[in-house]
Amino acid sequence: MSTISINNFKVQLSNLDKVLWPKQGYTKGDLINYYIDIYPLIQDFLAQRPLSLKSYPDGINGKSFFQKNAPDYAPHWLSTYGIYSRHRKEAINWITVNKLADLVWVANRASIELHSWFSTINKPDEPSFAVFDLDPGDRSRFKDVIDIALVIKKIIDEMKLIAFLKTSGKSGLHIYVPIKTGYKFTASKIFLKSIAEMVIRVKPGLATIEWRKKKRDGKVYIDYRQNGRGKTLPVPYSIRPTANATISTPLNWDELTPGLSPEQFTLANIANRLGKKGDLWSDILQIKQSLPSYLL
């Protein structure tokens, strides 16, 4: 056990040599250092947004567990926010990462992935963006996911909207449409479902909005249902518990070429990519777009 001081907050660190990614040999210390380095790029996707944690104390091949409630032994300075859960009929003391010390504490728990809400604690029912989660089916290839993403992009372009793209870090793609404050999740879902139905009319053999896996017929699932209070997806630059330590990486739309693979973007090369491309999502939260009224 060691203690470091981050902006006058004392953070206890433990088992820094613990290997979390056996294939690559990456340790918990590597995880913590990565998140310290990337924090300036992700802080606005974490601040004031409840975080759903999944810890891997024995590495990515060991048992993992979810945690929403801040534990009793959390330091007094950890940023938390209590929100009543209608489902659980009790308040959940959500962890929020409002400062670097919060993030280091989270990473020290081997919480590899950073899953945050689409809304903030100030306006929990009003999302900052509408999000498509494209998930390949058991008969589809990543090329099919790319095809569906490009159809969505064309429709969004015709609506004169701006959309941002990233890999999920696993097998899919995420498309974020930043929206202005004031829309409820119900409005963003209607918007997303309308576009998804247009895509299916164009690519009926490739895409589906069927939420039951066994009824998807192996097609790419356009998941718009993730848009809701309390739902989460990995933030941009979140590392994932995959063999090669892949990262949910922002992309330029012109990078969606047939040879693209989410496996290309890893802890080993993300710093080099950022050096060349910069932060492609730097302005997403400054863009406040209106949704087309004729769809709502």
PDB file of N, CA and C in Angstrom, residues 160-234:
ATOM      1  N   LYS A 160     -29.102  17.903 -41.538  1.00  0.00           N
ATOM      2  CA  LYS A 160     -28.205  19.023 -41.197  1.00  0.00           C
ATOM      3  C   LYS A 160     -27.745  18.955 -39.734  1.00  0.00           C
ATOM      4  N   LEU A 161     -27.512  17.739 -39.261  1.00  0.00           N
ATOM      5  CA  LEU A 161     -27.018  17.528 -37.911  1.00  0.00           C
ATOM      6  C   LEU A 161     -25.583  17.021 -37.958  1.00  0.00           C
ATOM      7  N   ILE A 162     -24.875  17.168 -36.851  1.00  0.00           N
ATOM      8  CA  ILE A 162     -23.498  16.687 -36.729  1.00  0.00           C
ATOM      9  C   ILE A 162     -23.499  15.471 -35.814  1.00  0.00           C
ATOM     10  N   ALA A 163     -22.814  14.422 -36.228  1.00  0.00           N
ATOM     11  CA  ALA A 163     -22.714  13.204 -35.423  1.00  0.00           C
ATOM     12  C   ALA A 163     -21.247  12.855 -35.216  1.00  0.00           C
ATOM     13  N   PHE A 164     -20.953  12.281 -34.068  1.00  0.00           N
ATOM     14  CA  PHE A 164     -19.596  11.875 -33.708  1.00  0.00           C
ATOM     15  C   PHE A 164     -19.536  10.355 -33.605  1.00  0.00           C
ATOM     16  N   LEU A 165     -18.383   9.817 -33.963  1.00  0.00           N
ATOM     17  CA  LEU A 165     -18.221   8.377 -34.094  1.00  0.00           C
ATOM     18  C   LEU A 165     -17.088   7.873 -33.215  1.00  0.00           C
ATOM     19  N   LYS A 166     -17.286   6.695 -32.602  1.00  0.00           N
ATOM     20  CA  LYS A 166     -16.187   6.028 -31.907  1.00  0.00           C
ATOM     21  C   LYS A 166     -16.391   4.516 -31.964  1.00  0.00           C
ATOM     22  N   THR A 167     -15.301   3.795 -31.786  1.00  0.00           N
ATOM     23  CA  THR A 167     -15.422   2.353 -31.629  1.00  0.00           C
ATOM     24  C   THR A 167     -15.978   2.081 -30.237  1.00  0.00           C
ATOM     25  N   SER A 168     -16.662   0.959 -30.095  1.00  0.00           N
ATOM     26  CA  SER A 168     -17.129   0.590 -28.754  1.00  0.00           C
ATOM     27  C   SER A 168     -15.959   0.105 -27.907  1.00  0.00           C
ATOM     28  N   GLY A 169     -14.875  -0.289 -28.581  1.00  0.00           N
ATOM     29  CA  GLY A 169     -13.750  -0.904 -27.892  1.00  0.00           C
ATOM     30  C   GLY A 169     -13.837  -2.414 -27.932  1.00  0.00           C
ATOM     31  N   LYS A 170     -14.993  -2.910 -28.356  1.00  0.00           N
ATOM     32  CA  LYS A 170     -15.160  -4.357 -28.537  1.00  0.00           C
ATOM     33  C   LYS A 170     -15.498  -4.616 -29.997  1.00  0.00           C
ATOM     34  N   SER A 171     -16.746  -4.970 -30.298  1.00  0.00           N
ATOM     35  CA  SER A 171     -17.054  -5.379 -31.679  1.00  0.00           C
ATOM     36  C   SER A 171     -17.945  -4.409 -32.436  1.00  0.00           C
ATOM     37  N   GLY A 172     -18.343  -3.301 -31.798  1.00  0.00           N
ATOM     38  CA  GLY A 172     -19.308  -2.413 -32.430  1.00  0.00           C
ATOM     39  C   GLY A 172     -18.831  -0.989 -32.606  1.00  0.00           C
ATOM     40  N   LEU A 173     -19.791  -0.122 -32.928  1.00  0.00           N
ATOM     41  CA  LEU A 173     -19.545   1.307 -33.097  1.00  0.00           C
ATOM     42  C   LEU A 173     -20.603   2.082 -32.313  1.00  0.00           C
ATOM     43  N   HIS A 174     -20.224   3.263 -31.842  1.00  0.00           N
ATOM     44  CA  HIS A 174     -21.142   4.177 -31.176  1.00  0.00           C
ATOM     45  C   HIS A 174     -21.217   5.469 -31.982  1.00  0.00           C
ATOM     46  N   ILE A 175     -22.429   5.941 -32.216  1.00  0.00           N
ATOM     47  CA  ILE A 175     -22.646   7.216 -32.909  1.00  0.00           C
ATOM     48  C   ILE A 175     -23.385   8.149 -31.954  1.00  0.00           C
ATOM     49  N   TYR A 176     -22.764   9.278 -31.647  1.00  0.00           N
ATOM     50  CA  TYR A 176     -23.328  10.253 -30.709  1.00  0.00           C
ATOM     51  C   TYR A 176     -23.783  11.498 -31.473  1.00  0.00           C
ATOM     52  N   VAL A 177     -25.021  11.918 -31.235  1.00  0.00           N
ATOM     53  CA  VAL A 177     -25.552  13.158 -31.796  1.00  0.00           C
ATOM     54  C   VAL A 177     -25.759  14.127 -30.632  1.00  0.00           C
ATOM     55  N   PRO A 178     -24.886  15.132 -30.487  1.00  0.00           N
ATOM     56  CA  PRO A 178     -25.053  16.075 -29.370  1.00  0.00           C
ATOM     57  C   PRO A 178     -26.326  16.904 -29.543  1.00  0.00           C
ATOM     58  N   ILE A 179     -27.063  17.100 -28.444  1.00  0.00           N
ATOM     59  CA  ILE A 179     -28.326  17.839 -28.512  1.00  0.00           C
ATOM     60  C   ILE A 179     -28.362  18.906 -27.428  1.00  0.00           C
ATOM     61  N   LYS A 180     -29.220  19.892 -27.635  1.00  0.00           N
ATOM     62  CA  LYS A 180     -29.308  20.987 -26.668  1.00  0.00           C
ATOM     63  C   LYS A 180     -30.084  20.541 -25.433  1.00  0.00           C
ATOM     64  N   THR A 181     -29.889  21.270 -24.352  1.00  0.00           N
ATOM     65  CA  THR A 181     -30.602  20.988 -23.113  1.00  0.00           C
ATOM     66  C   THR A 181     -32.094  21.214 -23.317  1.00  0.00           C
ATOM     67  N   GLY A 182     -32.888  20.378 -22.671  1.00  0.00           N
ATOM     68  CA  GLY A 182     -34.336  20.567 -22.722  1.00  0.00           C
ATOM     69  C   GLY A 182     -35.093  19.360 -23.229  1.00  0.00           C
ATOM     70  N   TYR A 183     -34.429  18.515 -24.006  1.00  0.00           N
ATOM     71  CA  TYR A 183     -35.080  17.307 -24.498  1.00  0.00           C
ATOM     72  C   TYR A 183     -35.051  16.209 -23.436  1.00  0.00           C
ATOM     73  N   LYS A 184     -36.140  15.490 -23.307  1.00  0.00           N
ATOM     74  CA  LYS A 184     -36.182  14.325 -22.422  1.00  0.00           C
ATOM     75  C   LYS A 184     -35.672  13.100 -23.186  1.00  0.00           C
ATOM     76  N   PHE A 185     -35.381  12.043 -22.434  1.00  0.00           N
ATOM     77  CA  PHE A 185     -34.930  10.803 -23.072  1.00  0.00           C
ATOM     78  C   PHE A 185     -35.984  10.244 -24.027  1.00  0.00           C
ATOM     79  N   THR A 186     -37.257  10.459 -23.716  1.00  0.00           N
ATOM     80  CA  THR A 186     -38.305   9.948 -24.612  1.00  0.00           C
ATOM     81  C   THR A 186     -38.184  10.568 -25.999  1.00  0.00           C
ATOM     82  N   ALA A 187     -37.860  11.862 -26.065  1.00  0.00           N
ATOM     83  CA  ALA A 187     -37.707  12.535 -27.367  1.00  0.00           C
ATOM     84  C   ALA A 187     -36.500  11.989 -28.126  1.00  0.00           C
ATOM     85  N   SER A 188     -35.377  11.800 -27.406  1.00  0.00           N
ATOM     86  CA  SER A 188     -34.184  11.285 -28.101  1.00  0.00           C
ATOM     87  C   SER A 188     -34.419   9.865 -28.605  1.00  0.00           C
ATOM     88  N   LYS A 189     -35.182   9.070 -27.872  1.00  0.00           N
ATOM     89  CA  LYS A 189     -35.485   7.702 -28.312  1.00  0.00           C
ATOM     90  C   LYS A 189     -36.356   7.703 -29.561  1.00  0.00           C
ATOM     91  N   ILE A 190     -37.346   8.593 -29.601  1.00  0.00           N
ATOM     92  CA  ILE A 190     -38.209   8.693 -30.788  1.00  0.00           C
ATOM     93  C   ILE A 190     -37.381   9.064 -32.010  1.00  0.00           C
ATOM     94  N   PHE A 191     -36.490  10.028 -31.834  1.00  0.00           N
ATOM     95  CA  PHE A 191     -35.583  10.466 -32.905  1.00  0.00           C
ATOM     96  C   PHE A 191     -34.723   9.297 -33.405  1.00  0.00           C
ATOM     97  N   LEU A 192     -34.106   8.589 -32.476  1.00  0.00           N
ATOM     98  CA  LEU A 192     -33.212   7.484 -32.834  1.00  0.00           C
ATOM     99  C   LEU A 192     -33.967   6.323 -33.486  1.00  0.00           C
ATOM    100  N   LYS A 193     -35.122   6.001 -32.934  1.00  0.00           N
ATOM    101  CA  LYS A 193     -35.913   4.898 -33.495  1.00  0.00           C
ATOM    102  C   LYS A 193     -36.357   5.226 -34.915  1.00  0.00           C
ATOM    103  N   SER A 194     -36.740   6.484 -35.153  1.00  0.00           N
ATOM    104  CA  SER A 194     -37.167   6.899 -36.496  1.00  0.00           C
ATOM    105  C   SER A 194     -36.041   6.695 -37.508  1.00  0.00           C
ATOM    106  N   ILE A 195     -34.835   7.099 -37.136  1.00  0.00           N
ATOM    107  CA  ILE A 195     -33.696   6.920 -38.044  1.00  0.00           C
ATOM    108  C   ILE A 195     -33.386   5.440 -38.225  1.00  0.00           C
ATOM    109  N   ALA A 196     -33.434   4.673 -37.138  1.00  0.00           N
ATOM    110  CA  ALA A 196     -33.167   3.234 -37.228  1.00  0.00           C
ATOM    111  C   ALA A 196     -34.142   2.562 -38.186  1.00  0.00           C
ATOM    112  N   GLU A 197     -35.411   2.954 -38.140  1.00  0.00           N
ATOM    113  CA  GLU A 197     -36.408   2.368 -39.042  1.00  0.00           C
ATOM    114  C   GLU A 197     -36.136   2.749 -40.496  1.00  0.00           C
ATOM    115  N   MET A 198     -35.628   3.965 -40.720  1.00  0.00           N
ATOM    116  CA  MET A 198     -35.238   4.366 -42.082  1.00  0.00           C
ATOM    117  C   MET A 198     -34.090   3.487 -42.581  1.00  0.00           C
ATOM    118  N   VAL A 199     -33.116   3.235 -41.694  1.00  0.00           N
ATOM    119  CA  VAL A 199     -31.966   2.402 -42.057  1.00  0.00           C
ATOM    120  C   VAL A 199     -32.420   1.001 -42.437  1.00  0.00           C
ATOM    121  N   ILE A 200     -33.351   0.448 -41.678  1.00  0.00           N
ATOM    122  CA  ILE A 200     -33.826  -0.915 -41.952  1.00  0.00           C
ATOM    123  C   ILE A 200     -34.538  -0.981 -43.295  1.00  0.00           C
ATOM    124  N   ARG A 201     -35.232   0.103 -43.663  1.00  0.00           N
ATOM    125  CA  ARG A 201     -35.870   0.118 -44.985  1.00  0.00           C
ATOM    126  C   ARG A 201     -34.829   0.104 -46.106  1.00  0.00           C
ATOM    127  N   VAL A 202     -33.675   0.721 -45.851  1.00  0.00           N
ATOM    128  CA  VAL A 202     -32.596   0.759 -46.844  1.00  0.00           C
ATOM    129  C   VAL A 202     -31.798  -0.549 -46.833  1.00  0.00           C
ATOM    130  N   LYS A 203     -31.558  -1.100 -45.644  1.00  0.00           N
ATOM    131  CA  LYS A 203     -30.720  -2.304 -45.487  1.00  0.00           C
ATOM    132  C   LYS A 203     -31.476  -3.385 -44.702  1.00  0.00           C
ATOM    133  N   PRO A 204     -32.588  -3.875 -45.239  1.00  0.00           N
ATOM    134  CA  PRO A 204     -33.409  -4.827 -44.467  1.00  0.00           C
ATOM    135  C   PRO A 204     -32.694  -6.142 -44.157  1.00  0.00           C
ATOM    136  N   GLY A 205     -31.715  -6.506 -44.982  1.00  0.00           N
ATOM    137  CA  GLY A 205     -31.005  -7.761 -44.747  1.00  0.00           C
ATOM    138  C   GLY A 205     -29.871  -7.649 -43.748  1.00  0.00           C
ATOM    139  N   LEU A 206     -29.544  -6.410 -43.360  1.00  0.00           N
ATOM    140  CA  LEU A 206     -28.368  -6.208 -42.502  1.00  0.00           C
ATOM    141  C   LEU A 206     -28.685  -5.731 -41.101  1.00  0.00           C
ATOM    142  N   ALA A 207     -29.805  -4.989 -40.936  1.00  0.00           N
ATOM    143  CA  ALA A 207     -30.042  -4.300 -39.661  1.00  0.00           C
ATOM    144  C   ALA A 207     -31.369  -4.688 -39.022  1.00  0.00           C
ATOM    145  N   THR A 208     -31.420  -4.555 -37.701  1.00  0.00           N
ATOM    146  CA  THR A 208     -32.644  -4.837 -36.942  1.00  0.00           C
ATOM    147  C   THR A 208     -32.687  -3.965 -35.695  1.00  0.00           C
ATOM    148  N   ILE A 209     -33.914  -3.748 -35.190  1.00  0.00           N
ATOM    149  CA  ILE A 209     -34.068  -3.093 -33.886  1.00  0.00           C
ATOM    150  C   ILE A 209     -34.701  -4.071 -32.897  1.00  0.00           C
ATOM    151  N   GLU A 210     -34.683  -5.341 -33.243  1.00  0.00           N
ATOM    152  CA  GLU A 210     -35.223  -6.385 -32.369  1.00  0.00           C
ATOM    153  C   GLU A 210     -34.313  -6.581 -31.161  1.00  0.00           C
ATOM    154  N   TRP A 211     -34.832  -6.327 -29.954  1.00  0.00           N
ATOM    155  CA  TRP A 211     -33.974  -6.380 -28.770  1.00  0.00           C
ATOM    156  C   TRP A 211     -33.685  -7.805 -28.315  1.00  0.00           C
ATOM    157  N   ARG A 212     -34.546  -8.766 -28.704  1.00  0.00           N
ATOM    158  CA  ARG A 212     -34.297 -10.159 -28.315  1.00  0.00           C
ATOM    159  C   ARG A 212     -33.275 -10.779 -29.257  1.00  0.00           C
ATOM    160  N   LYS A 213     -32.168 -11.218 -28.705  1.00  0.00           N
ATOM    161  CA  LYS A 213     -31.055 -11.719 -29.521  1.00  0.00           C
ATOM    162  C   LYS A 213     -31.477 -12.844 -30.452  1.00  0.00           C
ATOM    163  N   LYS A 214     -32.255 -13.780 -29.955  1.00  0.00           N
ATOM    164  CA  LYS A 214     -32.603 -14.951 -30.764  1.00  0.00           C
ATOM    165  C   LYS A 214     -33.516 -14.600 -31.930  1.00  0.00           C
ATOM    166  N   LYS A 215     -34.085 -13.392 -31.917  1.00  0.00           N
ATOM    167  CA  LYS A 215     -34.973 -12.975 -33.011  1.00  0.00           C
ATOM    168  C   LYS A 215     -34.301 -11.979 -33.962  1.00  0.00           C
ATOM    169  N   ARG A 216     -33.016 -11.726 -33.750  1.00  0.00           N
ATOM    170  CA  ARG A 216     -32.324 -10.752 -34.604  1.00  0.00           C
ATOM    171  C   ARG A 216     -31.858 -11.353 -35.922  1.00  0.00           C
ATOM    172  N   ASP A 217     -31.913 -12.642 -36.045  1.00  0.00           N
ATOM    173  CA  ASP A 217     -31.533 -13.316 -37.281  1.00  0.00           C
ATOM    174  C   ASP A 217     -30.096 -12.990 -37.693  1.00  0.00           C
ATOM    175  N   GLY A 218     -29.228 -12.792 -36.687  1.00  0.00           N
ATOM    176  CA  GLY A 218     -27.813 -12.556 -36.959  1.00  0.00           C
ATOM    177  C   GLY A 218     -27.476 -11.198 -37.526  1.00  0.00           C
ATOM    178  N   LYS A 219     -28.433 -10.252 -37.522  1.00  0.00           N
ATOM    179  CA  LYS A 219     -28.213  -8.931 -38.125  1.00  0.00           C
ATOM    180  C   LYS A 219     -27.548  -7.962 -37.137  1.00  0.00           C
ATOM    181  N   VAL A 220     -27.106  -6.833 -37.669  1.00  0.00           N
ATOM    182  CA  VAL A 220     -26.564  -5.765 -36.834  1.00  0.00           C
ATOM    183  C   VAL A 220     -27.717  -5.145 -36.045  1.00  0.00           C
ATOM    184  N   TYR A 221     -27.561  -5.091 -34.733  1.00  0.00           N
ATOM    185  CA  TYR A 221     -28.585  -4.539 -33.858  1.00  0.00           C
ATOM    186  C   TYR A 221     -28.347  -3.045 -33.672  1.00  0.00           C
ATOM    187  N   ILE A 222     -29.321  -2.241 -34.087  1.00  0.00           N
ATOM    188  CA  ILE A 222     -29.264  -0.795 -33.854  1.00  0.00           C
ATOM    189  C   ILE A 222     -29.956  -0.540 -32.520  1.00  0.00           C
ATOM    190  N   ASP A 223     -29.173  -0.387 -31.484  1.00  0.00           N
ATOM    191  CA  ASP A 223     -29.705  -0.248 -30.134  1.00  0.00           C
ATOM    192  C   ASP A 223     -29.894   1.229 -29.809  1.00  0.00           C
ATOM    193  N   TYR A 224     -31.155   1.653 -29.765  1.00  0.00           N
ATOM    194  CA  TYR A 224     -31.470   3.013 -29.332  1.00  0.00           C
ATOM    195  C   TYR A 224     -32.027   2.999 -27.907  1.00  0.00           C
ATOM    196  N   ARG A 225     -32.317   1.810 -27.399  1.00  0.00           N
ATOM    197  CA  ARG A 225     -32.914   1.688 -26.069  1.00  0.00           C
ATOM    198  C   ARG A 225     -31.921   2.015 -24.948  1.00  0.00           C
ATOM    199  N   GLN A 226     -30.629   2.064 -25.289  1.00  0.00           N
ATOM    200  CA  GLN A 226     -29.626   2.444 -24.280  1.00  0.00           C
ATOM    201  C   GLN A 226     -29.839   3.877 -23.801  1.00  0.00           C
ATOM    202  N   ASN A 227     -30.627   4.639 -24.549  1.00  0.00           N
ATOM    203  CA  ASN A 227     -30.867   6.032 -24.200  1.00  0.00           C
ATOM    204  C   ASN A 227     -31.986   6.113 -23.162  1.00  0.00           C
ATOM    205  N   GLY A 228     -31.596   6.275 -21.930  1.00  0.00           N
ATOM    206  CA  GLY A 228     -32.566   6.355 -20.855  1.00  0.00           C
ATOM    207  C   GLY A 228     -31.876   6.731 -19.560  1.00  0.00           C
ATOM    208  N   ARG A 229     -32.632   7.230 -18.628  1.00  0.00           N
ATOM    209  CA  ARG A 229     -32.080   7.616 -17.327  1.00  0.00           C
ATOM    210  C   ARG A 229     -31.419   6.405 -16.662  1.00  0.00           C
ATOM    211  N   GLY A 230     -30.173   6.567 -16.271  1.00  0.00           N
ATOM    212  CA  GLY A 230     -29.465   5.486 -15.602  1.00  0.00           C
ATOM    213  C   GLY A 230     -28.750   4.524 -16.523  1.00  0.00           C
ATOM    214  N   LYS A 231     -28.998   4.613 -17.843  1.00  0.00           N
ATOM    215  CA  LYS A 231     -28.289   3.754 -18.795  1.00  0.00           C
ATOM    216  C   LYS A 231     -26.894   4.333 -19.031  1.00  0.00           C
ATOM    217  N   THR A 232     -25.954   3.458 -19.371  1.00  0.00           N
ATOM    218  CA  THR A 232     -24.579   3.912 -19.556  1.00  0.00           C
ATOM    219  C   THR A 232     -23.919   3.229 -20.751  1.00  0.00           C
ATOM    220  N   LEU A 233     -22.907   3.895 -21.287  1.00  0.00           N
ATOM    221  CA  LEU A 233     -21.983   3.309 -22.262  1.00  0.00           C
ATOM    222  C   LEU A 233     -20.577   3.779 -21.876  1.00  0.00           C
ATOM    223  N   PRO A 234     -19.543   3.081 -22.357  1.00  0.00           N
ATOM    224  CA  PRO A 234     -18.182   3.544 -22.064  1.00  0.00           C
ATOM    225  C   PRO A 234     -17.939   4.946 -22.625  1.00  0.00           C
TER     226      PRO A 234
END
